Amino acid sequence: MTDALSIARELVRCPSVTPADAGALDVLENILKRAGFEVHRVVFGEPGTADIDNLYARIGNAAPHLTFAGHTDVVPPGDESAWTHGAFSGEVKDGFLYGRGTVDMKGGIACSVAAVLDYLAANGGKPKGSISFLITGDEEDLSVNGTIKLLQWAAVRGEKFDHCVLGEPSNVEQLGDCIKVGRRGSLSGTLYVDGIQGHVAYPLRAANPVPDISALIVALSNEPLDHGSAQFQASNLEFTSVDVGNTASNVIPGQARAKFNIRFNDLHTQETLRVLVEQRVAKAAGNRVRARIAWEPSNSNVFVTKPGAFTDLAVAAIEQVTGRRPEFSTSGGTSDARFIASYCPVIEFGLVGQTMHQIDERAPVSDLEKLTKIYRGVLDRYFG
Ligand SMILES: [Zn+2]
């Protein structure tokens, strides 16, 4: 059973909520081994995190090397009794495959595997170059023992990737409407303002940080970081919480803090952004207000894959199957493409994302068939 629907159903029946694998990678290992792939299973861990199972499989030794990336872990199902069909049942009803991960992104993985098997069968079992699968079980949660380490592991082995297709649900409304060619970066920090704690009846003996942090929040929120770039929307800084930790109504608190997150485009790097925000805080704080920022470490940098031969062949394959010319998008949250982009050009194209992470996540069976044809078209054009 090597069609996309059968593979997707087998994967969905593994309740692989991060960090559990629940047999999902075994499903892929068995199928890929039978097709002649050399399959590696690698477990990564670090203190304070759960060990995670990952899979790397390759067939062929020559260039060019096209890799299909993805993750078999899923987010929790939520209230399982609220699902019309069991969250891990893999049931097909009225033309839809139901279950957690159908869209994000076991369905996408199943389509890429089915397309590759179909391509190999039509080409004497060997690609003209190399095809690989780079599959992790750590994308939805911390993303520390997955793709980022699998790529480092592969590099040590001497693996070189020329291009990557990541099968995340990239489409917004209909299959074929969107290829993701980049993502904004993400950077978080906490703004601290130190005052002097005291009795509210004696404000001259205290320094209240609440009005001061409020003024800084307004100043940082009002001034745009940029106005967007050729391929990206504007960067934005959003405050997500403000706290003083004060339970008494007669005490002026000694310190106030505000957490914020920035989604930034290709006009910035983490370093230039830190400098810019700190300059703005210093300016707004003046000489009187004592403010500082503690930055959180981030492995989420901005990236963009420039239009070219690779994106052209993907567009052609999508247009042939769906009749739609996809737009190039850089919107949305982060994905593992941010890690892959350091090794080779990467595009994201998968199913329609509408029901991902929701109760009754589901994919039309017809979309699974079409996506398989699209990936097959990519393979034909890539190695043609
Ligand atoms: Zn995903």
PDB file of C-alpha atoms in Angstrom, residues 64-68 132 160-165 305 309-311 340 343-347 382:
ATOM      1  CA  PRO A  64      21.707  16.909  -7.986  1.00  0.00           C
ATOM      2  CA  HIS A  65      20.339  16.014  -4.595  1.00  0.00           C
ATOM      3  CA  LEU A  66      16.721  16.875  -3.835  1.00  0.00           C
ATOM      4  CA  THR A  67      15.563  16.382  -0.261  1.00  0.00           C
ATOM      5  CA  PHE A  68      12.005  16.255   1.038  1.00  0.00           C
ATOM      6  CA  SER A 132      16.404  11.940   0.339  1.00  0.00           C
ATOM      7  CA  LYS A 160      25.198  17.905   0.477  1.00  0.00           C
ATOM      8  CA  PHE A 161      21.724  19.084  -0.423  1.00  0.00           C
ATOM      9  CA  ASP A 162      21.045  21.056  -3.577  1.00  0.00           C
ATOM     10  CA  HIS A 163      17.379  21.859  -3.000  1.00  0.00           C
ATOM     11  CA  CYS A 164      14.672  21.114  -0.476  1.00  0.00           C
ATOM     12  CA  VAL A 165      10.903  20.842  -0.572  1.00  0.00           C
ATOM     13  CA  THR A 305      14.642  31.764  -1.301  1.00  0.00           C
ATOM     14  CA  ALA A 309      14.919  27.834 -11.833  1.00  0.00           C
ATOM     15  CA  PHE A 310      13.904  25.850  -8.742  1.00  0.00           C
ATOM     16  CA  THR A 311      10.854  27.958  -7.904  1.00  0.00           C
ATOM     17  CA  ILE A 340      17.312  24.173   6.147  1.00  0.00           C
ATOM     18  CA  TYR A 343      22.221  24.485   3.783  1.00  0.00           C
ATOM     19  CA  CYS A 344      20.299  24.866   0.526  1.00  0.00           C
ATOM     20  CA  PRO A 345      17.426  26.775  -1.099  1.00  0.00           C
ATOM     21  CA  VAL A 346      14.130  25.618   0.372  1.00  0.00           C
ATOM     22  CA  ILE A 347      10.499  26.089  -0.581  1.00  0.00           C
ATOM     23  CA  TYR A 382      14.093  18.418 -11.414  1.00  0.00           C
TER      24      TYR A 382
END
